[in-house]
Each structure stands twice: as C-alpha cells, then as structure tokens.
Coordinates of C-alpha atoms and ligand atoms in Angstrom, one line a residue:
X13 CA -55.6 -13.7 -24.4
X14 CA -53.7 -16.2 -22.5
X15 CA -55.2 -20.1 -22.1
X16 CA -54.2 -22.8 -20.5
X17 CA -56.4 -26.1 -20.0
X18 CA -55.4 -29.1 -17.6
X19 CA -57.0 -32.8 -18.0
X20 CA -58.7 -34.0 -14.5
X21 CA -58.6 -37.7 -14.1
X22 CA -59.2 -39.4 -11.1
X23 CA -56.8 -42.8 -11.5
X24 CA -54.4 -43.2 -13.6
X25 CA -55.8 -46.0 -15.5
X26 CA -59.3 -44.2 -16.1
X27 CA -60.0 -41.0 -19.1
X28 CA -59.8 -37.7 -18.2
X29 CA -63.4 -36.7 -16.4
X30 CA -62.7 -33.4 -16.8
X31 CA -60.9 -30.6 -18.4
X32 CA -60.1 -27.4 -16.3
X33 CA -59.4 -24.5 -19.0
X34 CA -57.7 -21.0 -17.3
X35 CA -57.5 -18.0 -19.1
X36 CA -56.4 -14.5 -18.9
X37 CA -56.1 -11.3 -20.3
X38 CA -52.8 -10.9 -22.3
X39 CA -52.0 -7.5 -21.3
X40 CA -52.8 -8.5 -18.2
X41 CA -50.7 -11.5 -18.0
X42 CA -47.7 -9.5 -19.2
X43 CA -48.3 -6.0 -17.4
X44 CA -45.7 -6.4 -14.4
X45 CA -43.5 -7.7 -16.4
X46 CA -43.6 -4.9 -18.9
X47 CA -43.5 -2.7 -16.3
X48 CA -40.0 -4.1 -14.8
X49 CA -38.6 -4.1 -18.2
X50 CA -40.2 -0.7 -18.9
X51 CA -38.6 0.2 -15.3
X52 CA -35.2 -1.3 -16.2
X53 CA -34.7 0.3 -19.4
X54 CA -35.5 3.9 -17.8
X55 CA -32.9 2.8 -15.3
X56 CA -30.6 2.1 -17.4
X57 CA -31.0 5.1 -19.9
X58 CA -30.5 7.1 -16.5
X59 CA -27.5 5.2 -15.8
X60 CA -26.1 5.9 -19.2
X61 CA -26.8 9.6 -18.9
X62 CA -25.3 10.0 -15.8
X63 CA -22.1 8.1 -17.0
X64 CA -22.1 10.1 -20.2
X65 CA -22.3 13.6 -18.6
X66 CA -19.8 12.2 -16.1
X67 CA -17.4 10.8 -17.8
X68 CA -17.6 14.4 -20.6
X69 CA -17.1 16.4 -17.0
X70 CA -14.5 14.8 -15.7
X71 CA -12.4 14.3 -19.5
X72 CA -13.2 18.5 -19.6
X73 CA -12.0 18.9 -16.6
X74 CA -8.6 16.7 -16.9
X75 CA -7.8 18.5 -20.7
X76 CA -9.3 22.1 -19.5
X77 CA -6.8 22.4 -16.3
X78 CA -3.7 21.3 -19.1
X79 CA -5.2 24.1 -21.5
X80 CA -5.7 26.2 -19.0
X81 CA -2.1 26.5 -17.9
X82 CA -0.6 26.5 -21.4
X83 CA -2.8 29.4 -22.8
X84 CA -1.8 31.3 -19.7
X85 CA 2.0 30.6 -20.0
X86 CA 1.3 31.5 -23.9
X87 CA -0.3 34.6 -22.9
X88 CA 2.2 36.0 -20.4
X89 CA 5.2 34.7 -23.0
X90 CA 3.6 36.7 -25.8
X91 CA 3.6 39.7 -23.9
X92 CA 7.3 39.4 -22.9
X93 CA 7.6 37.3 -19.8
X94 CA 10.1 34.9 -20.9
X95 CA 10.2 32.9 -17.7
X96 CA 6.7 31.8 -18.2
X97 CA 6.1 28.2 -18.3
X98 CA 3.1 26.0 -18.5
X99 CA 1.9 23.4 -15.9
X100 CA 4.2 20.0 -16.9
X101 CA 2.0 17.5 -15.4
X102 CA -1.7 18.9 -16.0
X103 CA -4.5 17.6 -18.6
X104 CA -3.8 14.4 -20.6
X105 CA -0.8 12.9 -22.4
X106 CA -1.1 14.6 -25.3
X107 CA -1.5 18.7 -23.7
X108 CA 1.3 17.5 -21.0
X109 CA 3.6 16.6 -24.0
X110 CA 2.6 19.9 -25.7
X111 CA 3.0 21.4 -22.2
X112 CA 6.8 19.8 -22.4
X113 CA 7.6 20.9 -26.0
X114 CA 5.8 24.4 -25.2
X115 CA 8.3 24.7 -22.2
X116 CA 11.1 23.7 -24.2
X117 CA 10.7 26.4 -26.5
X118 CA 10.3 29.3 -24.1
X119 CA 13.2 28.0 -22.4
X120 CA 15.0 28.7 -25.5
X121 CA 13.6 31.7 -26.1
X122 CA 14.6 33.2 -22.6
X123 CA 18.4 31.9 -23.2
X124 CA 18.5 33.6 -26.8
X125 CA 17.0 36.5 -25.0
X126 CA 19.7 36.6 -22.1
X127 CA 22.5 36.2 -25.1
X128 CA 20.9 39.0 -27.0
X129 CA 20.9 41.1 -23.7
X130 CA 24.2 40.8 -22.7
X131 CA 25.6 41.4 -26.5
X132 CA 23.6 44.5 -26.6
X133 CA 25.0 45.6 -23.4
X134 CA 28.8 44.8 -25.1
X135 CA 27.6 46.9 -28.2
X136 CA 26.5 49.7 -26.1
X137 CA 29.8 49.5 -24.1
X138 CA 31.5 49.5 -27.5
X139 CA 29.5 52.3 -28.9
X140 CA 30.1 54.2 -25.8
X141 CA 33.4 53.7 -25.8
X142 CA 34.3 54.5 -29.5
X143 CA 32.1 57.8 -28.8
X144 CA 33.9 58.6 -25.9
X145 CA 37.0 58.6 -28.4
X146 CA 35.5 60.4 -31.0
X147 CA 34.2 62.9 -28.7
X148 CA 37.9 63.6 -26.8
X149 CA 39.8 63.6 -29.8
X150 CA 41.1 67.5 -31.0
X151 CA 39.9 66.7 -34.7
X152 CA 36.5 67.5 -35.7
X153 CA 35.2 64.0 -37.3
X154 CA 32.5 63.5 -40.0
X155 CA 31.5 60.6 -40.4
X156 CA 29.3 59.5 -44.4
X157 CA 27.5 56.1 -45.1
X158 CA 28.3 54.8 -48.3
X159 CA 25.6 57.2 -50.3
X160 CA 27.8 59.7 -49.1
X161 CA 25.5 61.2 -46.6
X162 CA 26.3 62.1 -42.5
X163 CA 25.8 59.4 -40.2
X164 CA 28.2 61.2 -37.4
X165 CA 29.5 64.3 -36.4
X166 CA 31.5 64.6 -33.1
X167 CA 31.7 67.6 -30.7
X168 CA 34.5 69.6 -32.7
X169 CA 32.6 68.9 -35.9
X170 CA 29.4 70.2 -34.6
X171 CA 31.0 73.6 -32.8
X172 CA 32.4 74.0 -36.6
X173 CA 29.1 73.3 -38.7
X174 CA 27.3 75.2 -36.4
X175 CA 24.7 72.1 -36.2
X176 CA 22.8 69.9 -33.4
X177 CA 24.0 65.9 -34.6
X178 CA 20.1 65.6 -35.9
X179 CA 20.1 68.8 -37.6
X180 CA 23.7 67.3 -39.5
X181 CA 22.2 64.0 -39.9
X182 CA 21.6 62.9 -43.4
X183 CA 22.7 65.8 -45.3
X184 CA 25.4 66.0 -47.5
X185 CA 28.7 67.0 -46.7
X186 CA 29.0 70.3 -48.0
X187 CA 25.3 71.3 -46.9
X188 CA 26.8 70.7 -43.4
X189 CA 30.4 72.1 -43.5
X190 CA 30.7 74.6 -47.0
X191 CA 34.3 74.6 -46.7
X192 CA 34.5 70.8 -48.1
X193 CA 32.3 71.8 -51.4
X194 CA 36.0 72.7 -53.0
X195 CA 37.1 69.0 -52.0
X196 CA 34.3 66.6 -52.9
X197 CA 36.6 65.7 -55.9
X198 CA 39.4 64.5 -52.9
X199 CA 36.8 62.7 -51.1
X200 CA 35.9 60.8 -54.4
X201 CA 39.7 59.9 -55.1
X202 CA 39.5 58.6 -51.7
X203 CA 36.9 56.5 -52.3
X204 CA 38.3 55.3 -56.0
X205 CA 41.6 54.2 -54.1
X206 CA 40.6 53.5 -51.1
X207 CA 43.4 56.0 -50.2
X208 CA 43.6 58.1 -47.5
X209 CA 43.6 62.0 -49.3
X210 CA 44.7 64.7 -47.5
X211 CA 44.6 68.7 -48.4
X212 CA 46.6 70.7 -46.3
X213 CA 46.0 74.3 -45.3
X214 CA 43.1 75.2 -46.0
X215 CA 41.6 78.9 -45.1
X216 CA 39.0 79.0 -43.1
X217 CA 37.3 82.5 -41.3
X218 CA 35.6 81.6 -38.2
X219 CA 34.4 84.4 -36.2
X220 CA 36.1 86.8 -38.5
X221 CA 39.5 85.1 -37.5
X222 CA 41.2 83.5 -40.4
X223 CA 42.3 79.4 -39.4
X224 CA 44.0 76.6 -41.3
X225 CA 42.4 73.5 -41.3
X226 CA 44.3 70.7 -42.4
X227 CA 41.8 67.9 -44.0
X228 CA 42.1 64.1 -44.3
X229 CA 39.9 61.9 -45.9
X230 CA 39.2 58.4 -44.8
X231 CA 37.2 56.0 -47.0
X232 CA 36.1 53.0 -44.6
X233 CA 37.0 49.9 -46.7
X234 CA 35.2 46.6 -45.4
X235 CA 33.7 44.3 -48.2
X236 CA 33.6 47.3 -50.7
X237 CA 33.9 50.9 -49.9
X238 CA 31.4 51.3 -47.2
X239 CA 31.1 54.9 -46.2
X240 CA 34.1 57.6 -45.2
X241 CA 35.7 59.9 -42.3
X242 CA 36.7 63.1 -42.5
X243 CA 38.7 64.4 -40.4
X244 CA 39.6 68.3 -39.6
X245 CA 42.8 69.7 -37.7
X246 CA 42.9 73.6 -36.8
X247 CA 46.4 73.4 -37.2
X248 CA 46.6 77.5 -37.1
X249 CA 48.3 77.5 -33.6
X250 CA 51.0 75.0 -34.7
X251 CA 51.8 76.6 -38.2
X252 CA 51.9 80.1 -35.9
X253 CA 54.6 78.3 -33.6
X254 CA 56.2 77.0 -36.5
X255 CA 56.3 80.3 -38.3
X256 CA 58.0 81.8 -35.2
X257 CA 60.4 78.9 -34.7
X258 CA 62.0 79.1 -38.5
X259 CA 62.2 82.8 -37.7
X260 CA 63.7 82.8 -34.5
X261 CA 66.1 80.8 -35.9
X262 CA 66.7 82.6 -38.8
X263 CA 66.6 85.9 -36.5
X264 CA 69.3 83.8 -34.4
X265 CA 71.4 83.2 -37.0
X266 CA 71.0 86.8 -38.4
X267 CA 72.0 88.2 -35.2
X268 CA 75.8 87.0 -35.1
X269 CA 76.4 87.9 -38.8
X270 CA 74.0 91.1 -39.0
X271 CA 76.4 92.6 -35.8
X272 CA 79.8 91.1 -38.0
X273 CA 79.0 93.1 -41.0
X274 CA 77.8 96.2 -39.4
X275 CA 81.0 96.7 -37.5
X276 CA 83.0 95.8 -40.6
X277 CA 80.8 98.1 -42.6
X278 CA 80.3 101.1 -39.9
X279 CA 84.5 101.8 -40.7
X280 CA 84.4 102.7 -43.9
X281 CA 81.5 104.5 -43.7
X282 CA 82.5 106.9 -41.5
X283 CA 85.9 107.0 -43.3
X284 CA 83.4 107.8 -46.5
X285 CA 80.8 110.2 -44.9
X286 CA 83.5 112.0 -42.3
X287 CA 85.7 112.4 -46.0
X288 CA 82.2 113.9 -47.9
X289 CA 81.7 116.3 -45.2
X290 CA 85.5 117.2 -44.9
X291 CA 85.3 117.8 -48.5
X292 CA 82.3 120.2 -48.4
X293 CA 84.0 122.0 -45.5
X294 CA 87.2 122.2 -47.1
X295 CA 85.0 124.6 -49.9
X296 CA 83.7 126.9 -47.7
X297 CA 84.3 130.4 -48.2
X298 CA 83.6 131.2 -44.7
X299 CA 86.4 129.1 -43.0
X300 CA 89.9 131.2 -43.4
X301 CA 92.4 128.2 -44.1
X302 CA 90.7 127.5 -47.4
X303 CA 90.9 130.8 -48.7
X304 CA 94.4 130.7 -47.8
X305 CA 94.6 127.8 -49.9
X306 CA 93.1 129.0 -52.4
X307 CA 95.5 132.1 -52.9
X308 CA 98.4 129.6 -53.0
X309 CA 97.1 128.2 -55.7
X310 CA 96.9 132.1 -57.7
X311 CA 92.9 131.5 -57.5
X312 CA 90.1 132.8 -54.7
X313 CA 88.2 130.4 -52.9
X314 CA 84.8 132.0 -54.7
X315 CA 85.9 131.3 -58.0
X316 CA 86.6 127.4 -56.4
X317 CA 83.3 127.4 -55.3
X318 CA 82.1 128.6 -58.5
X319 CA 83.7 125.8 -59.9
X320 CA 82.7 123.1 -57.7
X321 CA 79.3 124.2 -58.3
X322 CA 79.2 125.0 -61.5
X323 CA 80.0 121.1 -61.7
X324 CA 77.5 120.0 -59.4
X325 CA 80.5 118.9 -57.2
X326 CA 78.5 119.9 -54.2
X327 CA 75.7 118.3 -55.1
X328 CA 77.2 115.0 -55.3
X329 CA 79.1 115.6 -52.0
X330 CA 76.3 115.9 -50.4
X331 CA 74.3 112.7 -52.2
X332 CA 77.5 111.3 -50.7
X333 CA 76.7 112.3 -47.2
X334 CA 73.0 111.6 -47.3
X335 CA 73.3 107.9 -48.6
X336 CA 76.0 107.4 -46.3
X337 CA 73.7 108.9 -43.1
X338 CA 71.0 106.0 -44.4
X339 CA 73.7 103.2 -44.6
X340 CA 74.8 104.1 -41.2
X341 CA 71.0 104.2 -40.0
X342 CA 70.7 100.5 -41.4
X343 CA 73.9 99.8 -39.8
X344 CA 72.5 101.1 -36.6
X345 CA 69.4 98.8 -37.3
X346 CA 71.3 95.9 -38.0
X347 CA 73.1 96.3 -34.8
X348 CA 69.8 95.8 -32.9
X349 CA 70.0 92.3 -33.8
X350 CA 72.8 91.6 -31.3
X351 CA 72.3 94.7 -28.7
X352 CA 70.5 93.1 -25.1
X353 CA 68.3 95.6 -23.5
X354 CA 67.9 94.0 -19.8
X355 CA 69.5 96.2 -18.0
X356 CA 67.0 99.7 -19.0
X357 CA 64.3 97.6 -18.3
X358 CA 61.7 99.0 -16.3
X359 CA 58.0 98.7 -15.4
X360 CA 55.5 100.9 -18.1
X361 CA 52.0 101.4 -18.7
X362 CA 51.9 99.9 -22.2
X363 CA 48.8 102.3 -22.6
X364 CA 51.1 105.4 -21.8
X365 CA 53.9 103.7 -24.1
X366 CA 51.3 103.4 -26.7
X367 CA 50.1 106.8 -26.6
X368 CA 53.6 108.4 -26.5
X369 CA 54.2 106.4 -29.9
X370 CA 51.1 107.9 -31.3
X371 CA 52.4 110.8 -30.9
X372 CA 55.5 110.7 -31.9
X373 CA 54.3 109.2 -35.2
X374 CA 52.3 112.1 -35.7
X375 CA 54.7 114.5 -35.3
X376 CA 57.9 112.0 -37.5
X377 CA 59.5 114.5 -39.6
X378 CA 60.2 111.8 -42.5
X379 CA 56.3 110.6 -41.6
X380 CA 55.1 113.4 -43.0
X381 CA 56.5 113.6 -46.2
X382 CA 54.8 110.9 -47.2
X383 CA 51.7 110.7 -46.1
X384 CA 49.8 113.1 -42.8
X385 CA 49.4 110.9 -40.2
X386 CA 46.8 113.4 -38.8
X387 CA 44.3 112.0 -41.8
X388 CA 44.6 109.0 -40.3
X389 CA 41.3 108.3 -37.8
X390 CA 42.9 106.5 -34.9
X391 CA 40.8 104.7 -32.5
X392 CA 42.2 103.5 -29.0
X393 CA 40.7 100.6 -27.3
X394 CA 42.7 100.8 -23.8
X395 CA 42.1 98.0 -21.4
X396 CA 41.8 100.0 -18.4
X397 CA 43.0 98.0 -15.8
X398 CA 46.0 96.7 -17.5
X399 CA 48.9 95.7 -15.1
X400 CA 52.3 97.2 -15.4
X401 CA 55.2 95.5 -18.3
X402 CA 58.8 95.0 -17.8
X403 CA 60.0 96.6 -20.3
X404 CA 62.2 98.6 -22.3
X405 CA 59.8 101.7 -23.2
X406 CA 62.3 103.3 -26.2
X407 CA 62.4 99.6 -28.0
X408 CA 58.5 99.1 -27.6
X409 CA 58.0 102.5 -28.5
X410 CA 60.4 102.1 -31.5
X411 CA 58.3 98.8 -32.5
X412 CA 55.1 100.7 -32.4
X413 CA 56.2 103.3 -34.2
X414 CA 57.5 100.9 -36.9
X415 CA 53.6 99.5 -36.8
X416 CA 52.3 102.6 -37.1
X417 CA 54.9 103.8 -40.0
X418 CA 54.2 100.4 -41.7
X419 CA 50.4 101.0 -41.6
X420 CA 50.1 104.6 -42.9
X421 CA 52.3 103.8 -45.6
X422 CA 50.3 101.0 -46.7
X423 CA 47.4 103.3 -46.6
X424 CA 48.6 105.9 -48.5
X425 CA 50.3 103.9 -51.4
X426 CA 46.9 102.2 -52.2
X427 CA 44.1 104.4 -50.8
X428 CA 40.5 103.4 -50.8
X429 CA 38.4 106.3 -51.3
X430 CA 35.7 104.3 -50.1
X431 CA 36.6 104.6 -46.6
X432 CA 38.8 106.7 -44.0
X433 CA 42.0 105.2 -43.4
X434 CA 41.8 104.2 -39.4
X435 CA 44.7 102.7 -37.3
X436 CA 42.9 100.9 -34.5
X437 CA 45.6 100.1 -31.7
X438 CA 44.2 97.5 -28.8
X439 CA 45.2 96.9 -25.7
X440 CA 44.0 93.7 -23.6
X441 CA 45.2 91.9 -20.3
X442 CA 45.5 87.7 -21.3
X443 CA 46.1 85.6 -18.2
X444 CA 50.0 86.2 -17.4
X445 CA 50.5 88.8 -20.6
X446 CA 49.7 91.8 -22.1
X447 CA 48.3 92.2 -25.8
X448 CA 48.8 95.1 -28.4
X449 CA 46.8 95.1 -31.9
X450 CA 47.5 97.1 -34.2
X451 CA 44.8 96.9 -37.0
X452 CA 44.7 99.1 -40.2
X453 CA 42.2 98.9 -42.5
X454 CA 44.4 99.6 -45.5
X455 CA 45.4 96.9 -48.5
X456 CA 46.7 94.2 -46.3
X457 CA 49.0 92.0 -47.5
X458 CA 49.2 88.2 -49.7
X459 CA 50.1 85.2 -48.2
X460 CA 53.1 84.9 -49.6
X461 CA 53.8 88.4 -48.4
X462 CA 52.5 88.1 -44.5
X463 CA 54.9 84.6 -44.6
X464 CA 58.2 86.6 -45.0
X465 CA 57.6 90.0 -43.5
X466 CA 59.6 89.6 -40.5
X467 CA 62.2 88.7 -42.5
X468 CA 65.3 90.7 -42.7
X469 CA 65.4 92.8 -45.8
X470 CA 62.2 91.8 -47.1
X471 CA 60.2 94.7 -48.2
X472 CA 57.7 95.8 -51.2
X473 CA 58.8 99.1 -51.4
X474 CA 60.3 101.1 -54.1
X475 CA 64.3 100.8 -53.5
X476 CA 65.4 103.6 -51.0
X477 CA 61.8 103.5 -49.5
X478 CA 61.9 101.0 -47.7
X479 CA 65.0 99.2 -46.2
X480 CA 63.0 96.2 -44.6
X481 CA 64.2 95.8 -41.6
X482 CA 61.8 97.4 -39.9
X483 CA 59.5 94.4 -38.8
X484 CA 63.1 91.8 -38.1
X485 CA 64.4 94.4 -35.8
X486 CA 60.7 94.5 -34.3
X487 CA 60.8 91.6 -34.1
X488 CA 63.7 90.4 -32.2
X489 CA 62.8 93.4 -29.7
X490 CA 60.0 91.7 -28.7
X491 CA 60.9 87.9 -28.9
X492 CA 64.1 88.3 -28.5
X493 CA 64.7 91.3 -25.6
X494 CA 61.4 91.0 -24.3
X495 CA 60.5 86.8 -24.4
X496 CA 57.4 88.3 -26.7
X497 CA 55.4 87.0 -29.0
X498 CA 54.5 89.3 -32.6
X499 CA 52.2 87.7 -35.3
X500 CA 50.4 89.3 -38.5
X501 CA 47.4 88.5 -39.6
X502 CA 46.1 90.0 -43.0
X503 CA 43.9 89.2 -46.2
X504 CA 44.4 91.0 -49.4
X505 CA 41.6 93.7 -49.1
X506 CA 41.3 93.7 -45.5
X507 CA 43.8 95.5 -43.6
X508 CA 46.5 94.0 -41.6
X509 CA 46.8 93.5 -38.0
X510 CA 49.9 92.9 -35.9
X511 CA 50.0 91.2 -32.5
X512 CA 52.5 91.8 -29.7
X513 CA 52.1 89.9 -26.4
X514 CA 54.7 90.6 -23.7
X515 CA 55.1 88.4 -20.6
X516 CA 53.9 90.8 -17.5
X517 CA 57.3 89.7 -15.8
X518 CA 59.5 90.6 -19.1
X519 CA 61.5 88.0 -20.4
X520 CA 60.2 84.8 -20.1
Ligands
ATP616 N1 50.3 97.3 -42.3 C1 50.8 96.8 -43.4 N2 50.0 96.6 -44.5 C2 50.4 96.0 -45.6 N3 51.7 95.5 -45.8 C3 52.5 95.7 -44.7 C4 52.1 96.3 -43.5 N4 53.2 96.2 -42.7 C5 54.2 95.7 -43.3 N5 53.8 95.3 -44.6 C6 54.7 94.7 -45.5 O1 55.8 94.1 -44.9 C7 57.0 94.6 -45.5 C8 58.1 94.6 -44.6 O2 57.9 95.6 -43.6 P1 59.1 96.2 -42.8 O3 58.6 97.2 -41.9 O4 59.9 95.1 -42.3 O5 60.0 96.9 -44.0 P2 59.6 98.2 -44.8 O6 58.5 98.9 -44.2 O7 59.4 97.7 -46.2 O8 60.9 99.0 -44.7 P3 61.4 99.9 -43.5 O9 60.6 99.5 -42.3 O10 62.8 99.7 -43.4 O11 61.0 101.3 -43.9 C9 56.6 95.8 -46.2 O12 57.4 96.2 -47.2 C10 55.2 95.6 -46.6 O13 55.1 94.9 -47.8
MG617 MG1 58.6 99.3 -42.1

C-alpha cells in the first residue's frame, strides 16, 4: 500500500490543525506503469527478433549468392568445362577471395589443358607420321618392347605372319613369325652389343614358292636396351637379277672365246674323224683300189681285214669316229654361244612349239636308251588364249627339248617308286610376255647345284653323259637371242622347275 500524509495549517505561525493522510493500493499505484514497461520490453524483444531474423536473412543471402556461384563453377569444372568460372564479386570478402583464388586455379587448369591438347595433337601428327613410314616402307618391320614381346607389326609384316596387329600383339616373336625361332640367339647378340645383327638369305616357302629373306636386327638403345626392330627384306627378286647378271656376263664373256676355240678345235677334228673314217674305208673289201693294194703288197685284202680285226683295229677306228662325232657335237654347241638367230625369226604358237618338242622328245633316239619317255605322265596346262611369240621355233624347241631331256634323266637316275614320274609343262600369258614351266617332280637339285646350272660345262653326270652345256646354250637362246628370261627353281626332294619368259615382241 502506498501512503502519503500532508500537515494542514492555516498560518504559518500557528500548529498544524490537521493532517490529511492519502493512500492507495500498491498494485494500483504501479499498474500503468508496469504496463508501459511490460509494453516496452515486448516491444523491444519484437524489435530484437525482427533485427535478428533480418540481419541472419540478409548475411544468408549475401554468403549464399557467393556459394552459390562457386559450387556451380565447381560443378561444371569437375565435369570438364574448363572455362567455368565463379562469380568474382558475389557473397562476402572471404567467398569473393575464394571465388578469386578458385578462378585462378581453373584458369590454370584450362591453359595446362590447351598445352596438353595441342602436344597430343603433335604426338598424334608424329605417330601418324612415323606409321605412314613404317607402313610405306618394302621391309616387313617387327617391332619388341624390352621383355621382348610385339608392340608393332607393319603392313608387310602382317601379310607375312598371316596376323591382324591385335592378334600379333604381345606374343613372342617366333609365335608370330616361325621363321625367326632359328635366330632368337641373333636377336640376343643384338641386344648384348647393342649391334645391329644381320642373317642373310634365309629360305623361306610362302605359298609353296621358295623366297629369301634377308634379316636385320635392330636393338633400340636409349637409357639401356629398350626394346628391338626387326626388319625383313624379300630380297628373292634382286638375288634372281643378280643371278642372271653374273651369268650374262659370264655367258658374255663365254661367247667370244667358246666361238675361238671351236673354230680352232673344229680343224683338227675333222682332220682326225675324216682320217678314222678314211682309214676304215681304206679296209674294205668291197672297194676295188684296196684289194689292189693289197695284192701289191703279196697279201689279199681278207687276210688285211683279218688282221685289222683280229687286233681290234676296227674297233678302235671306229671309237675314233664316234668320240670325234660327240666332240664335233660340243663344238657345234659351243658355237651357239656366238650364232644370232634374228633373221629366222618368226611369229609361233608357243603351245604348238611346246607340243612339237614333246614330241620329238618322245620319239629322241639317244632319249630312249636311257630312260622311255613314254613312262613319263605328262600334263599340259596350255593357256588358251596365249598371243603369238617372235621367235625362232628350232632354238625354243631345242631349249625345251633340253628341259625335257634334263628332266627324265633326273627321273630315271633316282626314281621314286612312290610316285609316277610326271613332267608338267605350263603355259601362261604375263602382261607383255609369255611364260613356260617346266616342272618335274623328280630329285630336284641342291643349292649349290641350282646356283651353277647354267653354267657352261657344269654337269653331275657320269663323264660322257653329260657334256653340260645343255642349260648355257639354253640359256643364251633365250636371254641372249630372244631378250628372255630362264630361272630354276628346285629343293632337294621336290622336283625342279624351269622358267622361260619371252618378250611377245622378241627381243627386248
Ligand atoms: N630337272 C632337273 N632335275 C635335277 N637336276 C637337273 C635338272 N636339270 C638340270 N639339272 C642339273 O643341271 C646340270 C646341268 O644341266 P645341263 O643340261 O646344262 O647339262 P647336262 O644335262 O649335265 O649335260 P647335257 O645337257 O650336255 O647332256 C645337270 O647335270 C643336273 O645336275
Ligand atoms: Mg642337259
């Protein structure tokens, strides 16, 4: 309760008369004001709310829209988009410097990325570029990593394996290409020395056709042997050409003295065969003059003969005559070397040439004796629409018979009861030439044998069998007279086969 009391006098000089006392309810004496202050504080708790939820809105708002922008220029940069970049002057001071730095960084990013690109580009023009070698280059190329293993074959390589580049991929050498099994051991000196290794010649049957492969070995020496090439070269056409250029010249230079020493020898040997068969004349009984002789001497010309061949005389003389006729055949041969044939050249059916040789070799006198030609299975293979040769038929048909002489002897000096002897003569149009085969399928022949066949006086044969001249003097008819080509190909075991091409126009 509230009181309050006030004296009441009446002068100033006089004691109070009276005292006035007021009271009053405290609660009631204090309600309005309670309710101000009870007013004010709600006011002010309202006023505090609101400034609180303002001031949280507007701080979300001003360090949201910063975020905001920076996840999204995260996002789009970690899925690739290099040129993403967040807002620089949203949000705060703090998510505008991140903002900065974030920018900074993708920046760099998307100029390491550019570099990147355009070296990749350079590598793949590189790459390309050093396939595009490998690729046109006439060697097949194998390429091993340094386990030893194929990291690259090119097109030659592949057409040789037989392999797709993934199918080659990763194997070992010799799984891909057998051939280089016998030369691992090469490959490894290589490697040792870091030397290149070569093997030359190597013999190779692709498609049934025999090749030489020369082989080189590479070993790829950066900061230790890193891996190796090999490289392979059919060189079987340039050994061919070679082949024919050391004989042409040796045929060239056989030519001048093979014609000297036949007319030097052809002389005296008809002075030595005309003299045996004078001598055998001159002791026949038939011919008057000699027993006229005879009775000069007090002696008949029968008991002459029965001397003469009571000594065997005739018997010599006529050894006499019959190595003399096969000197003057050589002779004859020999002189092929330097005789020209241009002017009875004429156009001929090559297949009517070839069959006319047939026959004649079946019907060859000296033929027979050794060997019947008629056992012999012979298969013709005739192109049909083969255009006419200029040629000299008797010198092509001399050469085939030569083949065909050459073949059946073969045959019949080491027969294979196994299987039929068989003479298969071929006869194909190529581009501007014609082609003749003749394949046996007798003992065929050594290397070292097929290297020197068409050289003069090279034979095999049992002396007086065999003079070798045969293939030479083929030979020069058909490079020589004809601007030919002839080639052998043979294996010990598996026949021989001789290849003639002539130029359609004759001499080339
Ligand atoms: N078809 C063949 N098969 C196996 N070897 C052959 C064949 N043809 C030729 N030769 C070999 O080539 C050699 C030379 O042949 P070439 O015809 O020049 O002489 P030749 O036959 O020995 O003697 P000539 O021809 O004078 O009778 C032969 O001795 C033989 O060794
Ligand atoms: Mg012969």
């Amino acid at each position: 309760m509230l009181v309050a009391y006030a004296r009441l006098r009446l002068r100033p000089e006089e004691p109070p008369y009276a005292t006035f006392v007021v009271s009053m309810d405290w609660q009631e004496a204090f309600r309005e004001a309670r309710d101000r202050l009870t007013r004010s504080m709600a006011l002010m708790a309202l006023v505090v709310v609101l400034t609180l939820f303002l001031a949280r809105r507007m701080g979300r708002v001003a360090i949201l829209a910063g975020l905001d922008s920076l996840m999204a220029a995260a996002d789009r940069l970690g899925k690739g988009d290099l040129t993403a970049r967040a807002e620089a002057g949203a949000g705060g001071l703090e998510i505008r410097r991140l903002a900065a730095t974030f920018n900074d960084m993708a920046q760099g990013l998307q100029t390491r990325d550019t570099a990147l690109r355009q070296q990749d580009r350079e590598l793949a023009r590189t790459r390309n570029l050093l396939g595009n070698i490998l690729e046109s280059m006439p060697s097949a190329i194998i390429a091993l990593d340094e386990q030893g293993l194929v990291t690259h074959c090119n097109a030659n390589a592949q057409a040789l394996c037989a392999l797709s580049p993934e199918q080659a991929m990763g194997r070992k050498p010799a799984d891909v290409l057998p051939l280089l099994a016998a030369h691992l051991e090469t490959l490894q000196q290589a490697l040792r020395q870091r030397q290149v290794r070569r093997v030359e010649h190597e013999r190779v049957r692709l498609d049934g056709v025999e090749h030489l492969f020369d082989l080189q070995f590479y070993p790829l020496v950066a900061n230790g042997v890193n891996g190796a090439v090999i490289r392979l070269d059919d060189v079987t056409e340039r050994e061919r050409l070679r082949e024919m250029m050391i004989q042409s010249e040796k045929m060239a230079s056989v030519g001048g003295l093979a014609a000297g020493m036949a007319h030097e020898i052809n002389n005296p040997l008809s002075s030595i065969l005309q003299a045996a068969q004078v001598c055998l004349m001159q002791c026949d009984p038939a011919i008057e003059s000699n027993r006229k002789a005879a009775e000069e001497c007090a002696c008949t010309i029968e008991a002459v003969r029965c001397y003469i061949e009571r000594r065997r005389i005739v018997k010599f003389l006529e050894g006499i005559r019959d190595a003399g006729k096969r000197a003057a055949q050589i002779v004859s041969s020999m002189l092929e070397f330097s005789r020209k044939s241009e002017s009875r050249r004429a156009p001929a059916n090559v297949n009517a040439v070839v069959d006319h040789a047939l026959a004649l070799a079946a019907t060859d006198y000296d033929l027979k004796k050794k060997y019947d030609f008629k056992q012999i299975e012979i298969i013709r293979d005739y192109a049909q629409d083969l255009p006419e040769v200029s040629c000299t038929k008797t010198e092509i048909e001399q050469v085939l018979l030569n083949l065909f002489k050459n073949a059946a002897q073969a045959m019949a000096h080491r027969p294979d009861p196994g299987r039929r002897p068989a003479i298969t003569v071929r006869t194909r149009r190529d581009e501007e030439r014609v082609r003749i085969e003749v394949r046996d399928n007798g003992p065929g022949m050594e290397e070292q044998v097929r290297a020197r066949i068409f050289g003069p006086f090279f034979t095999t044969k049992e002396p007086g069998e065999g003079t070798g001249l045969g293939l030479s003097v083929s030979y020069f008819i058909i490079v020589t007279n004809h601007g030919g080509t002839i080639r052998a190909e043979s294996q010990p075991g598996q026949g021989a086969a001789f290849l003639i091409e002539l130029p359609l126009g004759g001499r080339a």
